[in-house]
Amino acid sequence: GQQVMQIPQYQHVQEGEDFTTYCNSSTTLSNIQWYKQRPGGHPVFLIQLVKSGEVKKQKRLTFQFGEAKKNSSLHITATQTTDVGTYFCALGGAQKLVFGQGTRLTINP
Amino acid sequence: EPEVTQTPSHQVTQMGQEVILRCVPISNHLYFYWYRQILGQKVEFLVSFYNNEISEKSEIFDDQFSVERPDGSNFTLKIRSTKLEDSAMYFCASSEGTGGGNQPQHFGDGTRLSIL
């Protein structure tokens, strides 16, 4: 079945620095979703990307879907301590989500 | 904002025993899911459920597992004869509309299952 590779596995930054996580697939994706999971919490939907080359912004978060629809990225500008957590990309299949490994973001205040 | 609720929050069970994890999906949602997450690892799909039947299941979801919607609100996951490796956080999720995998999914807080 479809799988997605997500890197890096961990990222530690100073507060105020930027952060980026990447997801890559060997096959063309119909869509990709991003979720955030706070420590001890559950995944929370952030956004869905569907169109080739799509870029969406939510305040300091910028989401991109590659032109070939095989990769996606999430970029956070000027991180804050509230951004701590694990960010997962997930492939939206017919009846399920296939999650990437996640990038765990920790922040030094 | 409506949310998915799961009970219990933590379940401790002896190996070989049966457990039932309970979920109340968001009321107007049509698709229901179970996922599990072993500590520190990614979220893994177990099963999806639509129109009172399983629509897709993963390799993890073997004969040990079953799901049921016993009434109009609850959605349950039963694990028969639990094994040590079943210890994980189990998340229930639901989504609205058609094409379940292409809709945002709303997750409950999870049930932490510990098998002794």
PDB file of C-alpha atoms in Angstrom:
ATOM      1  CA  GLY A   1       0.000   0.000   0.000  1.00  0.00           C
ATOM      2  CA  GLN A   2       0.915   3.629  -0.168  1.00  0.00           C
ATOM      3  CA  GLN A   3       3.491   4.882   2.282  1.00  0.00           C
ATOM      4  CA  VAL A   4       5.016   8.222   3.030  1.00  0.00           C
ATOM      5  CA  MET A   5       8.437   9.082   4.423  1.00  0.00           C
ATOM      6  CA  GLN A   6       8.593  12.011   6.797  1.00  0.00           C
ATOM      7  CA  ILE A   7      11.769  13.803   7.851  1.00  0.00           C
ATOM      8  CA  PRO A   8      13.296  14.765  10.117  1.00  0.00           C
ATOM      9  CA  GLN A   9      12.200  12.487  12.931  1.00  0.00           C
ATOM     10  CA  TYR A  10      13.145  15.045  15.567  1.00  0.00           C
ATOM     11  CA  GLN A  11      13.809  18.775  15.479  1.00  0.00           C
ATOM     12  CA  HIS A  12      14.879  20.955  18.367  1.00  0.00           C
ATOM     13  CA  VAL A  13      14.897  24.701  17.857  1.00  0.00           C
ATOM     14  CA  GLN A  14      15.270  27.875  19.839  1.00  0.00           C
ATOM     15  CA  GLU A  15      12.062  29.821  20.242  1.00  0.00           C
ATOM     16  CA  GLY A  16      11.765  32.222  17.356  1.00  0.00           C
ATOM     17  CA  GLU A  17      13.569  29.988  14.875  1.00  0.00           C
ATOM     18  CA  ASP A  18      11.815  28.495  11.883  1.00  0.00           C
ATOM     19  CA  PHE A  19      10.890  24.826  11.507  1.00  0.00           C
ATOM     20  CA  THR A  20      10.158  22.662   8.490  1.00  0.00           C
ATOM     21  CA  THR A  21       9.043  19.057   8.120  1.00  0.00           C
ATOM     22  CA  TYR A  22       8.888  17.182   4.835  1.00  0.00           C
ATOM     23  CA  CYS A  23       6.846  14.278   3.516  1.00  0.00           C
ATOM     24  CA  ASN A  24       7.769  12.297   0.438  1.00  0.00           C
ATOM     25  CA  SER A  25       6.003   9.558  -1.463  1.00  0.00           C
ATOM     26  CA  SER A  26       7.115   7.426  -4.386  1.00  0.00           C
ATOM     27  CA  THR A  27       3.629   7.565  -5.870  1.00  0.00           C
ATOM     28  CA  THR A  28       1.314  10.393  -6.844  1.00  0.00           C
ATOM     29  CA  LEU A  29      -1.012  11.359  -4.028  1.00  0.00           C
ATOM     30  CA  SER A  30      -4.656  12.319  -4.388  1.00  0.00           C
ATOM     31  CA  ASN A  31      -4.440  14.456  -1.301  1.00  0.00           C
ATOM     32  CA  ILE A  32      -2.398  14.938   1.834  1.00  0.00           C
ATOM     33  CA  GLN A  33      -3.492  15.999   5.284  1.00  0.00           C
ATOM     34  CA  TRP A  34      -1.491  17.417   8.168  1.00  0.00           C
ATOM     35  CA  TYR A  35      -2.146  16.751  11.830  1.00  0.00           C
ATOM     36  CA  LYS A  36      -0.607  18.008  15.048  1.00  0.00           C
ATOM     37  CA  GLN A  37      -0.372  15.913  18.175  1.00  0.00           C
ATOM     38  CA  ARG A  38       0.543  17.671  21.400  1.00  0.00           C
ATOM     39  CA  PRO A  39       2.441  15.611  23.976  1.00  0.00           C
ATOM     40  CA  GLY A  40      -0.066  13.243  25.580  1.00  0.00           C
ATOM     41  CA  GLY A  41      -2.785  14.373  23.191  1.00  0.00           C
ATOM     42  CA  HIS A  42      -4.570  13.161  20.131  1.00  0.00           C
ATOM     43  CA  PRO A  43      -4.025  14.078  16.465  1.00  0.00           C
ATOM     44  CA  VAL A  44      -5.741  17.303  15.502  1.00  0.00           C
ATOM     45  CA  PHE A  45      -6.467  18.095  11.871  1.00  0.00           C
ATOM     46  CA  LEU A  46      -4.629  21.127  10.536  1.00  0.00           C
ATOM     47  CA  ILE A  47      -5.203  21.186   6.788  1.00  0.00           C
ATOM     48  CA  GLN A  48      -5.796  19.206   3.612  1.00  0.00           C
ATOM     49  CA  LEU A  49      -3.981  19.807   0.329  1.00  0.00           C
ATOM     50  CA  VAL A  50      -5.472  18.542  -2.914  1.00  0.00           C
ATOM     51  CA  LYS A  51      -4.144  20.545  -5.865  1.00  0.00           C
ATOM     52  CA  SER A  52      -0.743  20.302  -7.496  1.00  0.00           C
ATOM     53  CA  GLY A  53       1.513  23.117  -6.295  1.00  0.00           C
ATOM     54  CA  GLU A  54      -1.007  24.224  -3.703  1.00  0.00           C
ATOM     55  CA  VAL A  55       0.176  26.550  -0.937  1.00  0.00           C
ATOM     56  CA  LYS A  56      -1.967  27.280   2.087  1.00  0.00           C
ATOM     57  CA  LYS A  57      -1.231  29.448   5.093  1.00  0.00           C
ATOM     58  CA  GLN A  58      -2.546  29.444   8.621  1.00  0.00           C
ATOM     59  CA  LYS A  59      -0.974  32.337  10.506  1.00  0.00           C
ATOM     60  CA  ARG A  60       2.675  31.278  10.955  1.00  0.00           C
ATOM     61  CA  LEU A  61       2.157  27.871   9.299  1.00  0.00           C
ATOM     62  CA  THR A  62       2.693  27.396   5.556  1.00  0.00           C
ATOM     63  CA  PHE A  63       1.720  24.152   3.854  1.00  0.00           C
ATOM     64  CA  GLN A  64       2.851  23.175   0.371  1.00  0.00           C
ATOM     65  CA  PHE A  65       1.931  20.358  -1.996  1.00  0.00           C
ATOM     66  CA  GLY A  66       4.497  19.563  -4.649  1.00  0.00           C
ATOM     67  CA  GLU A  67       3.884  20.080  -8.328  1.00  0.00           C
ATOM     68  CA  ALA A  68       4.062  16.343  -8.941  1.00  0.00           C
ATOM     69  CA  LYS A  69       1.867  15.665  -5.896  1.00  0.00           C
ATOM     70  CA  LYS A  70       4.520  13.388  -4.447  1.00  0.00           C
ATOM     71  CA  ASN A  71       5.750  15.574  -1.626  1.00  0.00           C
ATOM     72  CA  SER A  72       4.545  18.105   0.875  1.00  0.00           C
ATOM     73  CA  SER A  73       5.997  20.355   3.517  1.00  0.00           C
ATOM     74  CA  LEU A  74       4.945  22.238   6.606  1.00  0.00           C
ATOM     75  CA  HIS A  75       6.902  25.332   7.554  1.00  0.00           C
ATOM     76  CA  ILE A  76       6.473  27.224  10.807  1.00  0.00           C
ATOM     77  CA  THR A  77       7.864  30.752  10.951  1.00  0.00           C
ATOM     78  CA  ALA A  78       9.183  32.099  14.248  1.00  0.00           C
ATOM     79  CA  THR A  79       8.257  29.145  16.436  1.00  0.00           C
ATOM     80  CA  GLN A  80       6.554  29.647  19.771  1.00  0.00           C
ATOM     81  CA  THR A  81       6.409  27.287  22.734  1.00  0.00           C
ATOM     82  CA  THR A  82       2.792  26.487  21.829  1.00  0.00           C
ATOM     83  CA  ASP A  83       4.071  24.870  18.621  1.00  0.00           C
ATOM     84  CA  VAL A  84       5.594  21.979  20.586  1.00  0.00           C
ATOM     85  CA  GLY A  85       4.295  18.580  19.499  1.00  0.00           C
ATOM     86  CA  THR A  86       4.544  16.010  16.758  1.00  0.00           C
ATOM     87  CA  TYR A  87       3.496  16.945  13.253  1.00  0.00           C
ATOM     88  CA  PHE A  88       2.223  14.170  11.032  1.00  0.00           C
ATOM     89  CA  CYS A  89       1.445  14.134   7.376  1.00  0.00           C
ATOM     90  CA  ALA A  90      -1.199  11.619   6.379  1.00  0.00           C
ATOM     91  CA  LEU A  91      -2.264  10.216   3.044  1.00  0.00           C
ATOM     92  CA  GLY A  92      -6.000  10.328   2.529  1.00  0.00           C
ATOM     93  CA  GLY A  93      -6.928   7.039   0.923  1.00  0.00           C
ATOM     94  CA  ALA A  94     -10.302   5.603   0.097  1.00  0.00           C
ATOM     95  CA  GLN A  95     -11.341   4.698   3.621  1.00  0.00           C
ATOM     96  CA  LYS A  96      -8.399   5.478   5.879  1.00  0.00           C
ATOM     97  CA  LEU A  97      -5.471   7.710   6.666  1.00  0.00           C
ATOM     98  CA  VAL A  98      -1.905   6.459   6.311  1.00  0.00           C
ATOM     99  CA  PHE A  99       0.286   8.471   8.642  1.00  0.00           C
ATOM    100  CA  GLY A 100       3.920   9.353   8.244  1.00  0.00           C
ATOM    101  CA  GLN A 101       6.344   8.736  11.066  1.00  0.00           C
ATOM    102  CA  GLY A 102       5.922  12.279  12.324  1.00  0.00           C
ATOM    103  CA  THR A 103       8.373  15.015  13.230  1.00  0.00           C
ATOM    104  CA  ARG A 104       8.648  15.731  16.904  1.00  0.00           C
ATOM    105  CA  LEU A 105       9.281  19.421  17.511  1.00  0.00           C
ATOM    106  CA  THR A 106      10.761  20.595  20.789  1.00  0.00           C
ATOM    107  CA  ILE A 107      11.493  24.229  21.541  1.00  0.00           C
ATOM    108  CA  ASN A 108      13.971  25.870  23.843  1.00  0.00           C
ATOM    109  CA  PRO A 109      12.308  28.982  25.290  1.00  0.00           C
TER     110      PRO A 109
ATOM    111  CA  GLU B   1     -17.511  22.270  19.212  1.00  0.00           C
ATOM    112  CA  PRO B   2     -18.672  18.643  18.904  1.00  0.00           C
ATOM    113  CA  GLU B   3     -16.050  16.071  19.752  1.00  0.00           C
ATOM    114  CA  VAL B   4     -15.383  12.355  19.717  1.00  0.00           C
ATOM    115  CA  THR B   5     -15.491  10.854  23.199  1.00  0.00           C
ATOM    116  CA  GLN B   6     -13.756   7.666  24.282  1.00  0.00           C
ATOM    117  CA  THR B   7     -14.031   5.559  27.411  1.00  0.00           C
ATOM    118  CA  PRO B   8     -12.234   4.480  29.434  1.00  0.00           C
ATOM    119  CA  SER B   9      -9.214   6.768  29.293  1.00  0.00           C
ATOM    120  CA  HIS B  10      -7.016   3.990  30.657  1.00  0.00           C
ATOM    121  CA  GLN B  11      -7.619   0.247  30.700  1.00  0.00           C
ATOM    122  CA  VAL B  12      -5.368  -2.238  32.450  1.00  0.00           C
ATOM    123  CA  THR B  13      -6.007  -5.894  31.605  1.00  0.00           C
ATOM    124  CA  GLN B  14      -4.375  -9.247  32.154  1.00  0.00           C
ATOM    125  CA  MET B  15      -2.985 -10.958  29.091  1.00  0.00           C
ATOM    126  CA  GLY B  16      -5.563 -13.287  27.573  1.00  0.00           C
ATOM    127  CA  GLN B  17      -8.545 -11.265  28.739  1.00  0.00           C
ATOM    128  CA  GLU B  18     -11.026  -9.547  26.464  1.00  0.00           C
ATOM    129  CA  VAL B  19     -11.386  -5.764  26.385  1.00  0.00           C
ATOM    130  CA  ILE B  20     -13.972  -3.465  24.865  1.00  0.00           C
ATOM    131  CA  LEU B  21     -13.037   0.082  24.031  1.00  0.00           C
ATOM    132  CA  ARG B  22     -15.894   2.488  23.572  1.00  0.00           C
ATOM    133  CA  CYS B  23     -16.343   5.548  21.417  1.00  0.00           C
ATOM    134  CA  VAL B  24     -19.087   8.026  20.714  1.00  0.00           C
ATOM    135  CA  PRO B  25     -18.402   9.617  17.315  1.00  0.00           C
ATOM    136  CA  ILE B  26     -19.613  13.065  16.344  1.00  0.00           C
ATOM    137  CA  SER B  27     -23.343  12.750  15.816  1.00  0.00           C
ATOM    138  CA  ASN B  28     -23.698  13.705  12.140  1.00  0.00           C
ATOM    139  CA  HIS B  29     -20.594  11.846  11.008  1.00  0.00           C
ATOM    140  CA  LEU B  30     -20.951   8.809   8.799  1.00  0.00           C
ATOM    141  CA  TYR B  31     -17.468   7.238   8.846  1.00  0.00           C
ATOM    142  CA  PHE B  32     -15.840   5.787  11.935  1.00  0.00           C
ATOM    143  CA  TYR B  33     -12.314   4.567  12.457  1.00  0.00           C
ATOM    144  CA  TRP B  34     -10.008   2.959  14.944  1.00  0.00           C
ATOM    145  CA  TYR B  35      -6.297   3.669  15.002  1.00  0.00           C
ATOM    146  CA  ARG B  36      -3.598   2.671  17.423  1.00  0.00           C
ATOM    147  CA  GLN B  37      -0.349   4.284  18.446  1.00  0.00           C
ATOM    148  CA  ILE B  38       2.365   2.386  20.227  1.00  0.00           C
ATOM    149  CA  LEU B  39       4.269   4.717  22.533  1.00  0.00           C
ATOM    150  CA  GLY B  40       6.551   7.025  20.592  1.00  0.00           C
ATOM    151  CA  GLN B  41       5.553   5.639  17.210  1.00  0.00           C
ATOM    152  CA  LYS B  42       3.278   6.684  14.386  1.00  0.00           C
ATOM    153  CA  VAL B  43      -0.471   6.373  14.266  1.00  0.00           C
ATOM    154  CA  GLU B  44      -1.518   3.118  12.575  1.00  0.00           C
ATOM    155  CA  PHE B  45      -4.843   2.477  10.880  1.00  0.00           C
ATOM    156  CA  LEU B  46      -6.843  -0.489  12.145  1.00  0.00           C
ATOM    157  CA  VAL B  47     -10.306  -0.357  10.608  1.00  0.00           C
ATOM    158  CA  SER B  48     -12.908   1.895   9.041  1.00  0.00           C
ATOM    159  CA  PHE B  49     -16.650   1.454   9.356  1.00  0.00           C
ATOM    160  CA  TYR B  50     -19.448   2.857   7.235  1.00  0.00           C
ATOM    161  CA  ASN B  51     -23.120   2.037   6.852  1.00  0.00           C
ATOM    162  CA  ASN B  52     -22.940  -0.567   9.601  1.00  0.00           C
ATOM    163  CA  GLU B  53     -20.163  -2.588   8.090  1.00  0.00           C
ATOM    164  CA  ILE B  54     -16.395  -2.651   7.865  1.00  0.00           C
ATOM    165  CA  SER B  55     -15.250  -0.788   4.764  1.00  0.00           C
ATOM    166  CA  GLU B  56     -11.523  -1.381   5.117  1.00  0.00           C
ATOM    167  CA  LYS B  57      -9.167  -3.037   7.578  1.00  0.00           C
ATOM    168  CA  SER B  58      -5.427  -3.306   7.969  1.00  0.00           C
ATOM    169  CA  GLU B  59      -3.228  -6.361   8.456  1.00  0.00           C
ATOM    170  CA  ILE B  60      -3.164  -5.563  12.157  1.00  0.00           C
ATOM    171  CA  PHE B  61      -6.926  -6.035  12.365  1.00  0.00           C
ATOM    172  CA  ASP B  62      -6.973  -9.819  12.481  1.00  0.00           C
ATOM    173  CA  ASP B  63      -9.523 -12.246  13.943  1.00  0.00           C
ATOM    174  CA  GLN B  64      -8.626 -11.052  17.420  1.00  0.00           C
ATOM    175  CA  PHE B  65     -10.342  -7.741  16.708  1.00  0.00           C
ATOM    176  CA  SER B  66     -13.940  -6.837  16.009  1.00  0.00           C
ATOM    177  CA  VAL B  67     -15.969  -3.637  15.795  1.00  0.00           C
ATOM    178  CA  GLU B  68     -19.600  -2.986  16.413  1.00  0.00           C
ATOM    179  CA  ARG B  69     -22.077  -0.155  16.401  1.00  0.00           C
ATOM    180  CA  PRO B  70     -24.526  -1.552  18.928  1.00  0.00           C
ATOM    181  CA  ASP B  71     -26.830   1.469  18.878  1.00  0.00           C
ATOM    182  CA  GLY B  72     -27.152   4.839  17.185  1.00  0.00           C
ATOM    183  CA  SER B  73     -24.347   6.492  19.088  1.00  0.00           C
ATOM    184  CA  ASN B  74     -21.681   4.040  20.272  1.00  0.00           C
ATOM    185  CA  PHE B  75     -18.874   2.485  18.263  1.00  0.00           C
ATOM    186  CA  THR B  76     -16.856  -0.219  19.984  1.00  0.00           C
ATOM    187  CA  LEU B  77     -13.596  -2.059  19.419  1.00  0.00           C
ATOM    188  CA  LYS B  78     -13.317  -5.504  20.994  1.00  0.00           C
ATOM    189  CA  ILE B  79     -10.002  -7.237  21.425  1.00  0.00           C
ATOM    190  CA  ARG B  80     -10.269 -10.912  22.305  1.00  0.00           C
ATOM    191  CA  SER B  81      -7.529 -12.740  24.170  1.00  0.00           C
ATOM    192  CA  THR B  82      -5.252  -9.732  24.519  1.00  0.00           C
ATOM    193  CA  LYS B  83      -1.504 -10.028  24.039  1.00  0.00           C
ATOM    194  CA  LEU B  84       1.331  -7.976  25.479  1.00  0.00           C
ATOM    195  CA  GLU B  85       1.929  -6.358  22.108  1.00  0.00           C
ATOM    196  CA  ASP B  86      -1.624  -4.977  22.117  1.00  0.00           C
ATOM    197  CA  SER B  87      -0.479  -2.390  24.659  1.00  0.00           C
ATOM    198  CA  ALA B  88      -0.921   0.965  22.941  1.00  0.00           C
ATOM    199  CA  MET B  89      -3.058   4.071  22.754  1.00  0.00           C
ATOM    200  CA  TYR B  90      -6.214   3.387  20.774  1.00  0.00           C
ATOM    201  CA  PHE B  91      -7.824   6.320  19.018  1.00  0.00           C
ATOM    202  CA  CYS B  92     -11.331   6.456  17.658  1.00  0.00           C
ATOM    203  CA  ALA B  93     -12.019   8.943  14.878  1.00  0.00           C
ATOM    204  CA  SER B  94     -14.950   9.997  12.755  1.00  0.00           C
ATOM    205  CA  SER B  95     -15.496  11.988   9.605  1.00  0.00           C
ATOM    206  CA  GLU B  96     -18.505  13.330   7.770  1.00  0.00           C
ATOM    207  CA  GLY B  97     -19.664  13.022   4.209  1.00  0.00           C
ATOM    208  CA  THR B  98     -18.504  10.655   1.544  1.00  0.00           C
ATOM    209  CA  GLY B  99     -15.006   9.438   0.687  1.00  0.00           C
ATOM    210  CA  GLY B 100     -13.960   9.014   4.292  1.00  0.00           C
ATOM    211  CA  GLY B 101     -10.234   9.111   3.673  1.00  0.00           C
ATOM    212  CA  ASN B 102     -10.532  12.414   1.896  1.00  0.00           C
ATOM    213  CA  GLN B 103     -12.257  14.158   4.749  1.00  0.00           C
ATOM    214  CA  PRO B 104     -10.692  15.615   7.887  1.00  0.00           C
ATOM    215  CA  GLN B 105     -10.881  13.099  10.671  1.00  0.00           C
ATOM    216  CA  HIS B 106     -11.736  14.073  14.223  1.00  0.00           C
ATOM    217  CA  PHE B 107      -9.982  12.055  16.890  1.00  0.00           C
ATOM    218  CA  GLY B 108     -10.978  11.261  20.438  1.00  0.00           C
ATOM    219  CA  ASP B 109      -8.589  11.579  23.362  1.00  0.00           C
ATOM    220  CA  GLY B 110      -7.797   7.875  23.164  1.00  0.00           C
ATOM    221  CA  THR B 111      -7.826   4.886  25.477  1.00  0.00           C
ATOM    222  CA  ARG B 112      -4.464   3.814  26.837  1.00  0.00           C
ATOM    223  CA  LEU B 113      -4.520   0.017  26.944  1.00  0.00           C
ATOM    224  CA  SER B 114      -1.965  -1.676  29.159  1.00  0.00           C
ATOM    225  CA  ILE B 115      -1.683  -5.460  29.012  1.00  0.00           C
ATOM    226  CA  LEU B 116       0.020  -7.111  31.971  1.00  0.00           C
TER     227      LEU B 116
END
